[in-house]
Short mmCIF file of C-alpha atoms in Angstrom, two decimals:
data_model
loop_
_atom_site.label_atom_id
_atom_site.label_comp_id
_atom_site.label_asym_id
_atom_site.label_seq_id
_atom_site.Cartn_x
_atom_site.Cartn_y
_atom_site.Cartn_z
CA MET E 1 0.00 0.00 0.00
CA SER E 2 1.32 3.45 -0.85
CA PRO E 3 1.41 6.24 1.74
CA SER E 4 -1.77 8.29 1.97
CA VAL E 5 -2.58 11.79 3.12
CA ASN E 6 -5.83 13.71 2.96
CA SER E 7 -5.09 16.81 0.87
CA THR E 8 -8.76 17.83 0.68
CA ASP E 9 -8.68 19.05 4.27
CA ALA E 10 -5.46 20.90 3.53
CA SER E 11 -7.00 22.70 0.56
CA SER E 12 -10.07 23.68 2.58
CA GLU E 13 -7.92 25.09 5.36
CA LEU E 14 -5.87 27.17 2.95
CA ASN E 15 -8.97 28.50 1.23
CA SER E 16 -10.47 29.63 4.53
CA GLY E 17 -8.60 32.95 4.33
CA PHE E 18 -6.46 32.27 7.39
CA PRO E 19 -3.00 31.03 6.43
CA ALA E 20 -2.15 27.63 7.88
CA VAL E 21 1.11 25.80 8.37
CA LEU E 22 0.98 22.25 7.10
CA ILE E 23 3.14 19.62 8.76
CA LEU E 24 3.74 16.33 6.98
CA ALA E 25 5.23 13.76 9.34
CA GLY E 26 5.84 10.05 9.21
CA THR E 27 8.27 7.29 9.97
CA THR E 28 11.50 6.74 8.06
CA ALA E 29 10.86 5.77 4.42
CA SER E 30 7.11 6.36 4.76
CA GLY E 31 7.13 8.45 1.58
CA LYS E 32 7.21 12.00 2.96
CA THR E 33 9.33 13.40 0.13
CA ASP E 34 7.30 11.72 -2.59
CA VAL E 35 4.08 13.13 -1.13
CA SER E 36 5.33 16.58 -0.13
CA ILE E 37 6.59 17.69 -3.54
CA PRO E 38 3.37 17.21 -5.56
CA LEU E 39 1.45 18.55 -2.55
CA ALA E 40 3.59 21.70 -2.57
CA GLU E 41 3.08 22.07 -6.32
CA ARG E 42 -0.67 21.76 -5.89
CA LEU E 43 -0.85 24.22 -2.97
CA ASN E 44 1.72 26.75 -4.23
CA GLY E 45 3.94 25.78 -1.32
CA GLU E 46 7.51 25.84 -0.12
CA ILE E 47 8.97 22.97 1.88
CA LEU E 48 10.83 23.36 5.17
CA SER E 49 12.81 20.26 6.07
CA ALA E 50 12.49 19.41 9.77
CA ASP E 51 15.17 16.76 9.52
CA SER E 52 18.04 17.21 11.96
CA ARG E 53 20.70 16.02 9.47
CA GLN E 54 19.62 17.09 5.98
CA ILE E 55 20.76 20.64 6.67
CA PHE E 56 24.43 19.57 6.72
CA ARG E 57 26.20 19.75 3.36
CA GLU E 58 28.78 17.10 4.20
CA LEU E 59 26.18 14.44 5.06
CA ARG E 60 25.38 13.39 1.51
CA ILE E 61 24.69 9.68 1.70
CA GLY E 62 23.01 8.70 4.95
CA THR E 63 20.35 11.41 5.14
CA ALA E 64 17.98 10.53 2.26
CA LYS E 65 17.85 14.11 1.01
CA PRO E 66 15.57 14.97 -1.91
CA SER E 67 17.27 14.46 -5.24
CA PRO E 68 18.50 17.43 -7.32
CA ALA E 69 15.53 16.91 -9.65
CA GLN E 70 13.11 17.01 -6.70
CA LEU E 71 14.79 20.10 -5.24
CA ALA E 72 14.40 21.81 -8.63
CA ARG E 73 10.62 21.28 -8.64
CA VAL E 74 9.84 23.01 -5.33
CA ARG E 75 11.73 25.51 -3.21
CA HIS E 76 13.21 23.79 -0.15
CA HIS E 77 14.55 25.24 3.08
CA PHE E 78 17.11 23.74 5.49
CA ILE E 79 18.74 21.46 2.92
CA ASP E 80 22.56 21.74 2.64
CA GLU E 81 22.59 25.13 4.38
CA LYS E 82 25.09 24.36 7.13
CA SER E 83 28.44 22.72 7.64
CA ILE E 84 28.64 19.83 10.08
CA ARG E 85 31.12 22.01 11.98
CA GLU E 86 28.47 24.65 12.66
CA ARG E 87 26.19 24.65 15.69
CA TRP E 88 22.59 23.73 14.90
CA THR E 89 19.95 22.82 17.48
CA ALA E 90 16.22 22.24 17.63
CA GLY E 91 15.75 25.68 19.18
CA GLU E 92 17.73 27.36 16.41
CA PHE E 93 15.71 25.46 13.83
CA ALA E 94 12.42 26.51 15.44
CA ARG E 95 13.44 30.15 15.62
CA GLU E 96 14.63 30.29 12.00
CA ALA E 97 11.73 28.17 10.70
CA ARG E 98 9.19 30.50 12.32
CA ALA E 99 10.83 33.47 10.58
CA ARG E 100 10.80 31.71 7.22
CA ILE E 101 7.18 30.63 7.65
CA GLU E 102 6.22 34.29 7.97
CA GLN E 103 8.25 35.13 4.87
CA ILE E 104 6.61 32.32 2.89
CA ILE E 105 3.12 33.42 3.92
CA HIS E 106 4.01 37.02 3.08
CA ARG E 107 4.91 35.81 -0.43
CA GLY E 108 1.42 34.38 -0.73
CA ARG E 109 2.63 30.80 -0.59
CA THR E 110 2.01 27.83 1.68
CA PRO E 111 4.61 26.68 4.24
CA ILE E 112 4.83 22.89 4.35
CA VAL E 113 7.02 21.47 7.10
CA VAL E 114 8.28 17.96 6.33
CA GLY E 115 9.96 15.82 8.98
CA GLY E 116 11.62 13.91 10.31
CA SER E 117 12.75 14.86 13.75
CA MET E 118 9.88 15.02 16.26
CA LEU E 119 12.07 17.11 18.56
CA TYR E 120 12.33 19.73 15.83
CA LEU E 121 8.58 19.64 15.19
CA ARG E 122 7.80 20.02 18.89
CA ALA E 123 10.18 22.96 19.17
CA LEU E 124 8.54 24.62 16.17
CA VAL E 125 4.95 24.17 17.31
CA ASP E 126 5.12 24.13 21.12
CA GLY E 127 7.95 26.61 21.56
CA PHE E 128 11.49 26.58 22.85
CA TYR E 129 13.43 28.26 25.59
CA ARG E 130 15.70 31.08 24.50
CA GLU E 131 19.05 29.44 23.89
CA ASP E 132 20.78 32.80 23.96
CA ASP E 133 20.30 32.52 27.72
CA GLU E 134 23.15 30.03 27.54
CA ARG E 135 25.37 32.91 26.38
CA ALA E 136 28.22 32.24 24.01
CA ILE E 137 29.35 28.71 24.75
CA GLU E 138 32.65 27.37 23.49
CA TYR E 139 32.95 23.62 23.39
CA GLU E 140 36.58 23.26 22.37
CA ASP E 141 37.93 23.08 25.95
CA LEU E 142 35.31 20.49 26.83
CA ARG E 143 36.12 18.46 23.74
CA ARG E 144 39.77 18.43 24.70
CA GLU E 145 38.81 17.32 28.21
CA MET E 146 36.71 14.54 26.71
CA GLU E 147 39.70 13.34 24.70
CA THR E 148 42.00 13.52 27.73
CA LEU E 149 39.77 12.40 30.62
CA GLY E 150 37.20 10.37 28.75
CA LEU E 151 33.46 10.85 28.36
CA ASP E 152 32.70 8.85 31.52
CA ALA E 153 34.41 11.48 33.66
CA LEU E 154 32.41 14.30 32.07
CA TYR E 155 29.18 12.36 32.45
CA ALA E 156 29.95 11.88 36.14
CA GLU E 157 30.40 15.65 36.46
CA LEU E 158 27.07 16.22 34.72
CA GLN E 159 25.39 13.83 37.17
CA GLU E 160 26.71 15.97 40.01
CA ARG E 161 25.96 19.37 38.47
CA ASP E 162 22.65 18.66 36.71
CA PRO E 163 21.24 15.30 37.87
CA GLN E 164 17.88 15.90 36.14
CA LEU E 165 19.51 16.34 32.74
CA ALA E 166 21.91 13.46 33.37
CA ALA E 167 19.00 11.15 34.22
CA ARG E 168 17.56 11.57 30.73
CA THR E 169 20.91 11.60 28.93
CA HIS E 170 22.57 8.46 27.65
CA PRO E 171 26.16 8.12 28.95
CA ALA E 172 27.37 7.97 25.33
CA ASP E 173 25.50 11.11 24.19
CA HIS E 174 28.54 13.36 24.14
CA HIS E 175 26.68 16.27 22.51
CA ARG E 176 24.14 16.63 25.32
CA ILE E 177 26.74 15.96 28.02
CA LEU E 178 29.07 18.67 26.70
CA ARG E 179 26.21 21.11 26.23
CA GLY E 180 24.91 20.52 29.74
CA LEU E 181 28.34 21.05 31.25
CA ALA E 182 28.96 24.14 29.13
CA VAL E 183 25.83 25.76 30.54
CA CYS E 184 26.65 24.77 34.12
CA ARG E 185 30.20 26.04 33.91
CA GLY E 186 29.48 29.10 31.81
CA ARG E 187 26.40 30.40 33.60
CA GLY E 188 26.31 28.55 36.86
CA VAL E 189 22.78 27.31 36.12
CA ARG E 190 21.35 23.98 35.06
CA LEU E 191 20.36 23.40 31.46
CA SER E 192 17.38 21.39 32.72
CA ASN E 193 16.14 24.51 34.53
CA LEU E 194 16.50 26.66 31.42
CA GLN E 195 14.53 24.12 29.41
CA GLU E 196 11.61 24.35 31.86
CA ARG E 197 11.07 28.07 31.27
CA PRO E 198 7.75 29.17 29.72
CA ARG E 199 7.58 28.82 25.96
CA GLU E 200 5.56 30.58 23.29
CA ARG E 201 3.57 28.38 20.92
CA LEU E 202 3.53 29.00 17.20
CA GLU E 203 0.87 31.64 16.56
CA ARG E 204 -0.16 30.35 13.15
CA PRO E 205 -2.79 27.61 12.92
CA VAL E 206 -1.23 24.23 12.25
CA ARG E 207 -2.56 21.14 10.51
CA LEU E 208 -0.58 17.95 11.07
CA TYR E 209 -0.81 15.08 8.61
CA PHE E 210 0.90 11.80 9.44
CA LEU E 211 1.66 9.39 6.62
CA HIS E 212 0.52 5.85 7.16
CA ALA E 213 2.16 3.17 5.04
CA ASP E 214 2.04 -0.60 4.96
CA ARG E 215 4.51 -1.90 7.55
CA ARG E 216 5.98 -4.61 5.33
CA GLY E 217 6.32 -2.20 2.40
CA THR E 218 8.03 0.34 4.64
CA TYR E 219 10.55 -2.24 5.84
CA GLU E 220 11.28 -3.19 2.23
CA ARG E 221 11.87 0.47 1.31
CA VAL E 222 14.16 0.92 4.32
CA ASN E 223 16.18 -2.16 3.32
CA ARG E 224 16.51 -0.93 -0.27
CA ARG E 225 17.52 2.52 0.92
CA VAL E 226 20.24 1.13 3.22
CA LEU E 227 21.62 -1.11 0.46
CA ASP E 228 21.71 1.86 -1.90
CA MET E 229 23.53 3.93 0.71
CA LEU E 230 26.09 1.17 1.23
CA ARG E 231 26.70 0.99 -2.52
CA GLU E 232 27.21 4.76 -2.55
CA GLY E 233 29.92 4.48 0.10
CA LEU E 234 28.13 4.99 3.43
CA VAL E 235 30.66 2.93 5.39
#
């Protein structure tokens, strides 16, 4: 069975006179790209990728980005815009995506968010704490400490400084461990406390559509995709 989405409701919402943000979500290989492009063409839309990895230029193989031909059909945002060496978080995505949504609507077009990362979607819709409260955080010293002392030692420090964050952080998640320690050391506050601050929801009305695909067919597509990636040099 092919993925399905009800575009009639989407058209009705857009014709109501009040601009809506469409979100097209679904599991890996559920067909989001194949559905989103003709949907964007039909609704005069632009696509915002809510995938946490497609934005990085260097990650060419393992991210299942739209093909050059697909990118040429519809304007896409957050594809190949950053280097893997640049900082990029869910909060930064939400802040920038909200600004671009307003620009898209101002152009008389339809913003269609396609993802991917549920963390990114939650940050966009439900809000995010202001990450500039972390101040300018440099990770290089912490990375050197990780190489010298080991990640276990830094995780132990996080458990002492911010036990709430440590409790929901895997001991191998070096990104979250370093970020949590950077906030504690740099500001003297806990990242978990910053994340609990009040958040502002997206002001635009949102319609979420979740693609449902046959489980066996999805597994077959995932297997084919992985084999293709291996042939392209993923390892």
